[in-house]
PDB file of C-alpha atoms in Angstrom:
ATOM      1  CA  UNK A   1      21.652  56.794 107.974  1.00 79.00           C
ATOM      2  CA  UNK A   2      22.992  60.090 108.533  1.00 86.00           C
ATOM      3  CA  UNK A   3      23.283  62.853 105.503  1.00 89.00           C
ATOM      4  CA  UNK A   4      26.984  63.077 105.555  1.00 92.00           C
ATOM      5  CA  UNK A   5      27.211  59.393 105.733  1.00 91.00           C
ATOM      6  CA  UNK A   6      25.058  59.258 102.694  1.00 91.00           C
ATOM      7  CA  UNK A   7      26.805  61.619 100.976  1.00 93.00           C
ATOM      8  CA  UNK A   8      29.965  59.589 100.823  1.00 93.00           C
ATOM      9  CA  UNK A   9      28.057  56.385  99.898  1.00 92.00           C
ATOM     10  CA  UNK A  10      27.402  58.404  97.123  1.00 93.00           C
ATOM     11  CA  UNK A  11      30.484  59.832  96.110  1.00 95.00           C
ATOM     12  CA  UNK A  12      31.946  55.901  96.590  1.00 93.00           C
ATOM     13  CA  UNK A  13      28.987  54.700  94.407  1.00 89.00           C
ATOM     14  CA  UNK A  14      30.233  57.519  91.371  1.00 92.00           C
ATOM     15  CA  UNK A  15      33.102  56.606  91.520  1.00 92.00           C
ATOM     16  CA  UNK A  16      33.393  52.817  91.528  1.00 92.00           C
ATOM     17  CA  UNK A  17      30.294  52.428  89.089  1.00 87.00           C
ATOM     18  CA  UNK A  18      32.591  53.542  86.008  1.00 90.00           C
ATOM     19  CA  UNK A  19      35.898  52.089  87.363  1.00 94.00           C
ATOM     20  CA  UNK A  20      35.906  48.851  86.744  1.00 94.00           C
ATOM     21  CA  UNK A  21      35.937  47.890  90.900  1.00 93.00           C
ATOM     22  CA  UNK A  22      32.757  47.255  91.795  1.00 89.00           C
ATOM     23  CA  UNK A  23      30.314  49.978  92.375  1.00 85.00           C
ATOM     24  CA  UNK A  24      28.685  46.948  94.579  1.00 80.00           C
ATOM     25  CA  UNK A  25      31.232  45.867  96.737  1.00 84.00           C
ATOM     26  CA  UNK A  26      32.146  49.062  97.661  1.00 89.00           C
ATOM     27  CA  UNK A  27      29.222  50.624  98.689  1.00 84.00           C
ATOM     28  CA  UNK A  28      28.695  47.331 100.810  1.00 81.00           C
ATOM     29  CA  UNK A  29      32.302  46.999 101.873  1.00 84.00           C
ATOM     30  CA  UNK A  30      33.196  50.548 103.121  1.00 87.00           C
ATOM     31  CA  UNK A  31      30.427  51.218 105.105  1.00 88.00           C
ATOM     32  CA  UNK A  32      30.558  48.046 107.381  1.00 81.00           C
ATOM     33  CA  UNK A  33      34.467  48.733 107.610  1.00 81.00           C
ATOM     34  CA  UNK A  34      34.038  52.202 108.600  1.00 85.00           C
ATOM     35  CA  UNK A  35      31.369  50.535 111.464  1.00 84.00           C
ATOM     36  CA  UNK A  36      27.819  52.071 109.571  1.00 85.00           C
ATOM     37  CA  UNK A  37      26.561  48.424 108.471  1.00 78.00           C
ATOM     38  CA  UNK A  38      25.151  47.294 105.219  1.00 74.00           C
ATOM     39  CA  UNK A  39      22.956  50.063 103.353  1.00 79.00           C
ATOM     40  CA  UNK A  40      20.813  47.119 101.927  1.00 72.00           C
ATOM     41  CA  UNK A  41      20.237  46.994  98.294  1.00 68.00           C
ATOM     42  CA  UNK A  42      17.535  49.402  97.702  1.00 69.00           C
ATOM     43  CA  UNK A  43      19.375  52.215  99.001  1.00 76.00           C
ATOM     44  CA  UNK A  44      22.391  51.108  96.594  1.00 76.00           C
ATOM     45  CA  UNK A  45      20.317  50.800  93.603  1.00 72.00           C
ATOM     46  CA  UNK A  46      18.868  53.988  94.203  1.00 76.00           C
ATOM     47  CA  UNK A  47      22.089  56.112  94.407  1.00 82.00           C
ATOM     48  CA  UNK A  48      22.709  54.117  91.345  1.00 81.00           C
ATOM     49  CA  UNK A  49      20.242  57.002  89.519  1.00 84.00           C
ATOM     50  CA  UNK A  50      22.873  59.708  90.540  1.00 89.00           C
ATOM     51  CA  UNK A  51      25.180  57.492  88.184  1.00 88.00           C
ATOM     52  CA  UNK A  52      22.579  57.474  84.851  1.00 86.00           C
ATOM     53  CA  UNK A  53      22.254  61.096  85.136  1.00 90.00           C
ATOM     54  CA  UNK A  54      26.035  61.590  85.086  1.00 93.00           C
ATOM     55  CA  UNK A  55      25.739  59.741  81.710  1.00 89.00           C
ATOM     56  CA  UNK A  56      23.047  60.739  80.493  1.00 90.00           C
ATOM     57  CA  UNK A  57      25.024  64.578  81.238  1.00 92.00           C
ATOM     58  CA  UNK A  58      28.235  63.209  79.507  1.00 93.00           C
ATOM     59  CA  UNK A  59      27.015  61.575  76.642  1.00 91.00           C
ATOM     60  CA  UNK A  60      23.319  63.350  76.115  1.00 92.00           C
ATOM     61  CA  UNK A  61      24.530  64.145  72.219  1.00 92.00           C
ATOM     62  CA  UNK A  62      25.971  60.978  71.818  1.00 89.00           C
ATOM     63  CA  UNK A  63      22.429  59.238  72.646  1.00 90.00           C
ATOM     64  CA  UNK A  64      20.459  61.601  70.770  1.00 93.00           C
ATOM     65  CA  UNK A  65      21.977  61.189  67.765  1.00 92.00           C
ATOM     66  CA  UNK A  66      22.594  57.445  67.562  1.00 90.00           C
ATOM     67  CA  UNK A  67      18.590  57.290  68.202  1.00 92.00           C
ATOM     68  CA  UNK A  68      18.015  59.448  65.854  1.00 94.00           C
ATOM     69  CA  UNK A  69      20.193  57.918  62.920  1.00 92.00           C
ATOM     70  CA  UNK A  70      18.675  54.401  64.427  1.00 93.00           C
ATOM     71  CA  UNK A  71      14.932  55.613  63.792  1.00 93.00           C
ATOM     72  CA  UNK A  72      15.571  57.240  60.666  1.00 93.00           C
ATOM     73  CA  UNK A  73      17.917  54.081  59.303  1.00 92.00           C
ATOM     74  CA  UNK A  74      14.954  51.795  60.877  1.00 91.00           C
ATOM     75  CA  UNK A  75      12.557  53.504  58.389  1.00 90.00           C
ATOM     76  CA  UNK A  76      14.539  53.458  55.153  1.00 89.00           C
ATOM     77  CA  UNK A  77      15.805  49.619  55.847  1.00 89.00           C
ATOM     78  CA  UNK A  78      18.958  50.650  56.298  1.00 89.00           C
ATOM     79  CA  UNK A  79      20.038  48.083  59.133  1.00 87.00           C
ATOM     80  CA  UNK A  80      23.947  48.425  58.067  1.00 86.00           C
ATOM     81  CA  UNK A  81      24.435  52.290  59.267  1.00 87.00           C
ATOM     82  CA  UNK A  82      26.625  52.233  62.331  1.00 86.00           C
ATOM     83  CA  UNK A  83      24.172  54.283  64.574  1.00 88.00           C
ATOM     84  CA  UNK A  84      21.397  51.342  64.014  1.00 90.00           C
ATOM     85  CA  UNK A  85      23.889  48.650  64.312  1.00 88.00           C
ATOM     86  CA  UNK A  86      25.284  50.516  67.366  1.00 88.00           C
ATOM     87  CA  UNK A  87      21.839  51.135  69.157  1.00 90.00           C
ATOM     88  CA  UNK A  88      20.526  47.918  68.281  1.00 91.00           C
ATOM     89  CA  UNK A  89      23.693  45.951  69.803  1.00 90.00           C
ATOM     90  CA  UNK A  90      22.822  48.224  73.048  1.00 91.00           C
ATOM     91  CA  UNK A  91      19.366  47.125  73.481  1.00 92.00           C
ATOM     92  CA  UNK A  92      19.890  43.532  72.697  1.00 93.00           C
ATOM     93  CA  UNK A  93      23.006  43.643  75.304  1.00 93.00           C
ATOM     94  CA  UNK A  94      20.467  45.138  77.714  1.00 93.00           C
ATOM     95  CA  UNK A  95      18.475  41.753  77.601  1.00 93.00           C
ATOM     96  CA  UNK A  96      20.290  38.833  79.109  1.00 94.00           C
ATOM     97  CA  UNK A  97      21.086  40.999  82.655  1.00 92.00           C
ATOM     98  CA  UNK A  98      16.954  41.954  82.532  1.00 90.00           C
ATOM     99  CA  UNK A  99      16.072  38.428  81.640  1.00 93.00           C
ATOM    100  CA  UNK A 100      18.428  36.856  84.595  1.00 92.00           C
ATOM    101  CA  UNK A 101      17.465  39.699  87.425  1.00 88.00           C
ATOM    102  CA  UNK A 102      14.199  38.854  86.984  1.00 88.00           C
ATOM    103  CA  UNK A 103      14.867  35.419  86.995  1.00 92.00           C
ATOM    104  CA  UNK A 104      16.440  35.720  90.196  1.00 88.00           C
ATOM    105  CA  UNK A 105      13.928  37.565  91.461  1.00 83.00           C
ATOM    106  CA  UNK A 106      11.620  34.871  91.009  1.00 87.00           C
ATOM    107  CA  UNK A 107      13.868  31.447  91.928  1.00 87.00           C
ATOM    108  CA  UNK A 108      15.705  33.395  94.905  1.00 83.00           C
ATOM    109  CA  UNK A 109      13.277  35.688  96.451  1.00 78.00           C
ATOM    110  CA  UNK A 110      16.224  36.326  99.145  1.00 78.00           C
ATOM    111  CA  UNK A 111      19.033  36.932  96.863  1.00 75.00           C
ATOM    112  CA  UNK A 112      19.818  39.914  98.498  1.00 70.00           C
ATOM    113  CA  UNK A 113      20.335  38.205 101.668  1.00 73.00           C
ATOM    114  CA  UNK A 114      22.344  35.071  99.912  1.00 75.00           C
ATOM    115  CA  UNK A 115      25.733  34.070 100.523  1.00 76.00           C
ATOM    116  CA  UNK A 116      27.059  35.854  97.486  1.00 75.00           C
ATOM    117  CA  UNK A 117      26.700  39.259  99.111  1.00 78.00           C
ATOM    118  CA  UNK A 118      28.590  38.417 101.419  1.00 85.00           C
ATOM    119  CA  UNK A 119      32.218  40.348 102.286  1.00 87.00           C
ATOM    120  CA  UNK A 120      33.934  36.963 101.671  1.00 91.00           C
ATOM    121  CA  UNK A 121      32.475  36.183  98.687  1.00 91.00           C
ATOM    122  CA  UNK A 122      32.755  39.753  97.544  1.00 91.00           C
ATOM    123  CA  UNK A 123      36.465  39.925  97.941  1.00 92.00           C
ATOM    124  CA  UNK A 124      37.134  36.057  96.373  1.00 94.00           C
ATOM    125  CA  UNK A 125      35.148  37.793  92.805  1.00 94.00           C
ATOM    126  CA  UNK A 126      37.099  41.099  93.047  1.00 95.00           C
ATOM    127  CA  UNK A 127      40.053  38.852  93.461  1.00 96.00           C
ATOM    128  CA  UNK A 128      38.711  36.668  89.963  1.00 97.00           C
ATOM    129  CA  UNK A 129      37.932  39.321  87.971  1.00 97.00           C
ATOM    130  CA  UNK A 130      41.286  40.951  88.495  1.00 97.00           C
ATOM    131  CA  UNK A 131      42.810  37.671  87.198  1.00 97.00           C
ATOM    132  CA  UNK A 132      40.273  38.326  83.993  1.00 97.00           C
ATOM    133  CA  UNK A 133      40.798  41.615  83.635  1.00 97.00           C
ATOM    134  CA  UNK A 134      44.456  40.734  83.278  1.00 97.00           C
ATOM    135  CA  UNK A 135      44.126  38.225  80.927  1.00 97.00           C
ATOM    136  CA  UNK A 136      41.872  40.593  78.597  1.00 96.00           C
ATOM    137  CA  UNK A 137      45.219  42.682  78.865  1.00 95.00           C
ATOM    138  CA  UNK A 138      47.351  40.697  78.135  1.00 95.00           C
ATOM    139  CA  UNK A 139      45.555  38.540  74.643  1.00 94.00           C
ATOM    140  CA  UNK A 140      43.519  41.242  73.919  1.00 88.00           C
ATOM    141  CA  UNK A 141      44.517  42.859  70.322  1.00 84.00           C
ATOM    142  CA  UNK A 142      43.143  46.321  71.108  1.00 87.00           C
ATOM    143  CA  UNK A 143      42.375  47.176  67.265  1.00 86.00           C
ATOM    144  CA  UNK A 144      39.155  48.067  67.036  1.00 88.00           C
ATOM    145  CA  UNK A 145      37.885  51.935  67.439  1.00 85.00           C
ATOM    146  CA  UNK A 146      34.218  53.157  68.511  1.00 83.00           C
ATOM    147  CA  UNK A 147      32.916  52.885  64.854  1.00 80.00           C
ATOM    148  CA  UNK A 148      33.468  49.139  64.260  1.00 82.00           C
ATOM    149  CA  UNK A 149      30.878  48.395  67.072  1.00 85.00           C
ATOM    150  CA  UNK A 150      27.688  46.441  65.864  1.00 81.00           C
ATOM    151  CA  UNK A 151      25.219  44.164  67.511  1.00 84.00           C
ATOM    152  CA  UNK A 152      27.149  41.309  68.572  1.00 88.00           C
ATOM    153  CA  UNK A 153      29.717  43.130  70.693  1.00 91.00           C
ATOM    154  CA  UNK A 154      26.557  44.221  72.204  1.00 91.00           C
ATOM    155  CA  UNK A 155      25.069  40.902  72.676  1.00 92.00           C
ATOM    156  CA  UNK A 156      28.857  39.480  73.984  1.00 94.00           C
ATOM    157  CA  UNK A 157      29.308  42.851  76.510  1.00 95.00           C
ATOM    158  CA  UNK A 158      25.745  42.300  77.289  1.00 94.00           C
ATOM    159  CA  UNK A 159      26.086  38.830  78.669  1.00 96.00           C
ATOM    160  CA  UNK A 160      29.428  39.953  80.408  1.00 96.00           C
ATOM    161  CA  UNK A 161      27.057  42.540  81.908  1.00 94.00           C
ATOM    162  CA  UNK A 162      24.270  39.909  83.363  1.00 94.00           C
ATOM    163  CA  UNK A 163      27.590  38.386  85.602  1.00 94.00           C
ATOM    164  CA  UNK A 164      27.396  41.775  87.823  1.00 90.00           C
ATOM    165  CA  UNK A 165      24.275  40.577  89.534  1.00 89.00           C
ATOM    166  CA  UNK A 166      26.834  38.740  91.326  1.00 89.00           C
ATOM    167  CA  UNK A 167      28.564  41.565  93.638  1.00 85.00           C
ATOM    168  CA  UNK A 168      31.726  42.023  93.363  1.00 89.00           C
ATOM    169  CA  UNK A 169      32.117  41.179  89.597  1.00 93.00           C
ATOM    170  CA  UNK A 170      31.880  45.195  88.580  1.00 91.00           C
ATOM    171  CA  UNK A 171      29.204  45.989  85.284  1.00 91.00           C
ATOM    172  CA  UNK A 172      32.239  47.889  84.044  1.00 93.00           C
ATOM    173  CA  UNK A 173      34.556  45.890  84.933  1.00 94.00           C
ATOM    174  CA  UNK A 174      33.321  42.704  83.196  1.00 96.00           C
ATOM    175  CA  UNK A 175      32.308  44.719  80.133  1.00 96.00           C
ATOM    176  CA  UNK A 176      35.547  46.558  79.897  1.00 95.00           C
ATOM    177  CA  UNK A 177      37.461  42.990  80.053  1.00 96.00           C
ATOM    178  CA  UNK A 178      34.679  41.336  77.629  1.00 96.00           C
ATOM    179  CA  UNK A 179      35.317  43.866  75.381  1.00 95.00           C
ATOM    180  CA  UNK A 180      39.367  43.893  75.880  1.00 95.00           C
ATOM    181  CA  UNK A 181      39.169  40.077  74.718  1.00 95.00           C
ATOM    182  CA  UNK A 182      37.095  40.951  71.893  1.00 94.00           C
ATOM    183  CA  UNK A 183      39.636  43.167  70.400  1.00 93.00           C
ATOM    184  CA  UNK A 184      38.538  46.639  71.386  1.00 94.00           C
ATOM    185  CA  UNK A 185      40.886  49.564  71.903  1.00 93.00           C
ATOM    186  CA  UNK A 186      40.674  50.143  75.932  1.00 94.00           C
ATOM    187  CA  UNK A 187      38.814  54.118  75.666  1.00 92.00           C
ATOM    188  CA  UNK A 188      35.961  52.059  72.991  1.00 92.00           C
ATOM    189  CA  UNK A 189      35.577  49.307  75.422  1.00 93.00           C
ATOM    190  CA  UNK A 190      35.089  51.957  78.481  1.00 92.00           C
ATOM    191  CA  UNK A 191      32.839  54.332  76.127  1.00 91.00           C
ATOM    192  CA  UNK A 192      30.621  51.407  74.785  1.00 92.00           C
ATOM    193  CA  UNK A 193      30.470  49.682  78.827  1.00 92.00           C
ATOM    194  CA  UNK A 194      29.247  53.468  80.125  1.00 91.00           C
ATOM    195  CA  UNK A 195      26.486  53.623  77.362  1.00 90.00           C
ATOM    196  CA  UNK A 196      25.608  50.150  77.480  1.00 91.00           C
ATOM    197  CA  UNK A 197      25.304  50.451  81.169  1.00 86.00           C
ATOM    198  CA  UNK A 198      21.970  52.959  80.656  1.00 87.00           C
ATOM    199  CA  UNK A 199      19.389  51.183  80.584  1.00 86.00           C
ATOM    200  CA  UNK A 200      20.420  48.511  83.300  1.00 82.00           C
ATOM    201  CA  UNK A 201      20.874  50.684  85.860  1.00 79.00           C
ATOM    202  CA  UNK A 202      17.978  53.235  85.129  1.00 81.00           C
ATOM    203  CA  UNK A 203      15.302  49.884  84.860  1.00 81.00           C
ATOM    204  CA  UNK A 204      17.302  48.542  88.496  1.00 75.00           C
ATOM    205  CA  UNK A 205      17.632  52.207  90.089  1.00 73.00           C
ATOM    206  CA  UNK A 206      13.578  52.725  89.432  1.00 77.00           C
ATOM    207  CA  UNK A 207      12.245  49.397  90.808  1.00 74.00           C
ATOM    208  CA  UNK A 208      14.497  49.941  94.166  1.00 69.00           C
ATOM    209  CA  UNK A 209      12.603  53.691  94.032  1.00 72.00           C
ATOM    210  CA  UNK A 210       9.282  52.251  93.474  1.00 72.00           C
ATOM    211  CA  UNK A 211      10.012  49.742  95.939  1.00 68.00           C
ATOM    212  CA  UNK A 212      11.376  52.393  98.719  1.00 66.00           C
ATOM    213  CA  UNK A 213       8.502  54.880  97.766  1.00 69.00           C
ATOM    214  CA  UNK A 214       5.750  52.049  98.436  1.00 69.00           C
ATOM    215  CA  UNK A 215       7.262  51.925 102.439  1.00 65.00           C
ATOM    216  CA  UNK A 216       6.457  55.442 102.358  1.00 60.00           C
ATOM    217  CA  UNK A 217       9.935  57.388 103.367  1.00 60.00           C
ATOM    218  CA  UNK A 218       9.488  60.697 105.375  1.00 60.00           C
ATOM    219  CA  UNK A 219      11.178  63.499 105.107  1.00 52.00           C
ATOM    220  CA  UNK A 220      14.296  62.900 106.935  1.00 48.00           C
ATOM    221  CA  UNK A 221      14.944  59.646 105.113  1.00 72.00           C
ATOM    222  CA  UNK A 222      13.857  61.677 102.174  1.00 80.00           C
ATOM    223  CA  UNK A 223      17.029  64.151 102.898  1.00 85.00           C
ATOM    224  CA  UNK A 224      20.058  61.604 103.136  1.00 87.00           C
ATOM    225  CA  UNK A 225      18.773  59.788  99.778  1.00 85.00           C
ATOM    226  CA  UNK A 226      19.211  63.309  98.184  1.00 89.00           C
ATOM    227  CA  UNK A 227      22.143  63.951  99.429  1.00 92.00           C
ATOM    228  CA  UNK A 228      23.648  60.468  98.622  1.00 91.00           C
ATOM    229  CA  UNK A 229      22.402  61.325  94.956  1.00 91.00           C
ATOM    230  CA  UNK A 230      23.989  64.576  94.075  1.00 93.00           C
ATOM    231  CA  UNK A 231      27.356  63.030  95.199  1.00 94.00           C
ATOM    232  CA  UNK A 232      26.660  60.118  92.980  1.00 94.00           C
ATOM    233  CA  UNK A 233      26.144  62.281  90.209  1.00 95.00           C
ATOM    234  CA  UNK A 234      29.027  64.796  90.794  1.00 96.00           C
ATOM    235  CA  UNK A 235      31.822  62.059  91.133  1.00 96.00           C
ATOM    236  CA  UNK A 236      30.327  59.824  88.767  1.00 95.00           C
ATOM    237  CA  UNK A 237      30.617  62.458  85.482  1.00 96.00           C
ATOM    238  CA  UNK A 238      34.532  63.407  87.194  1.00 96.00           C
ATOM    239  CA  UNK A 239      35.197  59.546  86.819  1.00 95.00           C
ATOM    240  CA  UNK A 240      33.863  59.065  83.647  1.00 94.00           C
ATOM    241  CA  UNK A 241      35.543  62.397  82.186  1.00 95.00           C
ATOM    242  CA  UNK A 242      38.640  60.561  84.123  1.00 96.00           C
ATOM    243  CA  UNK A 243      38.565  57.516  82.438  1.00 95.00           C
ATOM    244  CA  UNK A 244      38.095  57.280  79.071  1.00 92.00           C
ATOM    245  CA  UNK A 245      41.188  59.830  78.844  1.00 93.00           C
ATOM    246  CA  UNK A 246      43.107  57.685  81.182  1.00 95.00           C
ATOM    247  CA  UNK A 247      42.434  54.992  79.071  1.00 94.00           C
ATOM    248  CA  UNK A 248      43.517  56.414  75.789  1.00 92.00           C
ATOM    249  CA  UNK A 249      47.203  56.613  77.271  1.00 92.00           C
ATOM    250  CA  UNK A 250      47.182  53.926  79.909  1.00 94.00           C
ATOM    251  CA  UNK A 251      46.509  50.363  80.696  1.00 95.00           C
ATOM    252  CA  UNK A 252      44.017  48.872  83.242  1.00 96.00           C
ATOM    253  CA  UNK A 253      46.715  46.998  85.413  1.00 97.00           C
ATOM    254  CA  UNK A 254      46.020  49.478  88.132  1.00 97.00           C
ATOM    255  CA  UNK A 255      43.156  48.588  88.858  1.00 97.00           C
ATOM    256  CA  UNK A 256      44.127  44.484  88.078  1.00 97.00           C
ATOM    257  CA  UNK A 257      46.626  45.274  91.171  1.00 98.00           C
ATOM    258  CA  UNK A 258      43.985  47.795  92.857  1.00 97.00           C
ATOM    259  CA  UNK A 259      41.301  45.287  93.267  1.00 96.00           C
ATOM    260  CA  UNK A 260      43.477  41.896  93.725  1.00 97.00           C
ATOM    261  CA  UNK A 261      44.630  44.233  97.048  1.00 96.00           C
ATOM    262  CA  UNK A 262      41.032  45.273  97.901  1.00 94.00           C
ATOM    263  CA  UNK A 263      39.980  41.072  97.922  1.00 94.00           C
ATOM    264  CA  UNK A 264      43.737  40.457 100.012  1.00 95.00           C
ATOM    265  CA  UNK A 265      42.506  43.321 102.760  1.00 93.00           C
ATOM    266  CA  UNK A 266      38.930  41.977 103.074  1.00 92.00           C
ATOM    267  CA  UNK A 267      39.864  38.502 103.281  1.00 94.00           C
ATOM    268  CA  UNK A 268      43.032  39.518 105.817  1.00 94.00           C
ATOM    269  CA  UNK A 269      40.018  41.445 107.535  1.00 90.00           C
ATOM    270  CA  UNK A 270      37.751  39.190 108.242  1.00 90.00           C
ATOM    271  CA  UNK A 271      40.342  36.046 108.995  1.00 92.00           C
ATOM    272  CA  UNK A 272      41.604  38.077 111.784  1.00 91.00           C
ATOM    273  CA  UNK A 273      38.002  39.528 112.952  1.00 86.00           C
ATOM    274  CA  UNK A 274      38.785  43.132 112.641  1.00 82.00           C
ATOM    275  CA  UNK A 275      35.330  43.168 109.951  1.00 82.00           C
ATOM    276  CA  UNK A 276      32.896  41.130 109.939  1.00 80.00           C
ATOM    277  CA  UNK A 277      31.560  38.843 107.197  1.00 77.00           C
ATOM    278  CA  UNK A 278      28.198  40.730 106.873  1.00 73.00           C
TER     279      UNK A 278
END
């Protein structure tokens, strides 16, 4: 892989890993219809640490003070303050998509080369969960704000979360429409998705590094993975400083209409063999 090809693998990974399209898909998609081939999943999950440090840039006060309030409100028993109700709803929703990877891991040793990373698969879930996301917009009572968050929307998001081991199905995107059915206000349900989404993709992003360190990368494989980082970082804090104000005024039908087009064009792709079903 060549650096400039890198670097916009990363700049695609930044920017679909907070819009609700499929971080996934995209980096998979876009390269093979652009003639590159798959970048395989370690590379992915590796960019994916350009992503965490975007967040961890954007919301750094944010996280330090809802771990603070959670360790002192863990000390005085005080398990109703919204910063321990809050952080305790984000590490319980981090569970069910640990508990499930690794189950994967260990009942499909070849996941990565399943079926269900496949183009056509990839385009029939974008095309799904553009049908959900719509749904969340339409029933969903928008009502609740960022302080009225508590441990079970984090177990609920956190289950919604576990479904984007299947690509395709977009963390964000089936966060942001779990929490759009439970009643969140759009900018909350983006907000609590991004912070949510920490320790996920920092535990995935570091076994795919441990994993690519262990082949023992030289340094010119060494320079594209850098280069496909700092892009990932860049447009991932300009699309989550994007969003959530986007949000605040507007609806997510765009991207209910953006990716129900992306599935159409894959599908339309591959039926008439200009891409293949890699």
């Amino acid at each position: 892989m060549s650096l400039f090809q890198a670097i916009v693998l990363g700049i695609v990974q930044g920017l679909t890993e907070f819009l609700p399209i499929s971080s996934t898909a995209h980096v998979k998609v876009v390269p093979v219809m652009l003639g590159w081939g798959d970048p395989g999943v370690a590379f992915t999950a590796v960019i994916q640490l350009g992503s965490i440090a975007a967040i961890l840039w954007y919301f750094w006060d944010d996280l330090v003070q809802v771990s603070v309030n959670m360790w002192r409100a863990g000390r005085k028993a005080d398990f109703d303050h919204p910063d321990f109700r809050l952080g305790l709803g984000i590490l319980l929703g981090t569970v069910p998509i640990v508990f499930f990877g690794l189950l994967i891991k260990v009942l499909i040793p070849d996941f990565d080369n399943s079926p269900l990373r496949n183009s056509t698969t990839i385009a029939a879930v974008s095309i799904v969960m553009a049908l959900l996301l719509a749904g969340a917009e339409m029933v969903g009572a928008r009502q609740r704000g960022f302080e009225k968050l508590g441990m079970k929307d984090g177990i609920l998001m956190g289950l919604a979360e576990a479904l984007a081991l299947i690509p395709g199905v977009s963390r964000s995107g089936s966060t942001l429409t779990a929490g759009l059915f439970m009643g969140l206000e759009r900018s909350t349900a983006a907000r609590f998705s991004f912070l949510l989404g920490v320790p996920a993709i920092t535990l995935a992003g570091l076994v795919e590094l441990k994993g690519l360190l262990d082949t023992g990368l030289d340094a010119i494989a060494w320079i594209p993975l850098i280069g496909g980082l700092v892009g990932a970082v860049v447009s991932s804090y300009l699309a989550i400083f994007w969003l959530i104000r986007f949000l605040k005024q507007h609806s997510t039908w765009v991207f209910v209409w953006y990716r129900l087009a992306f599935g159409a064009v894959i599908l339309l792709a591959i039926a008439t063999g200009r891409m293949e079903n890699l």
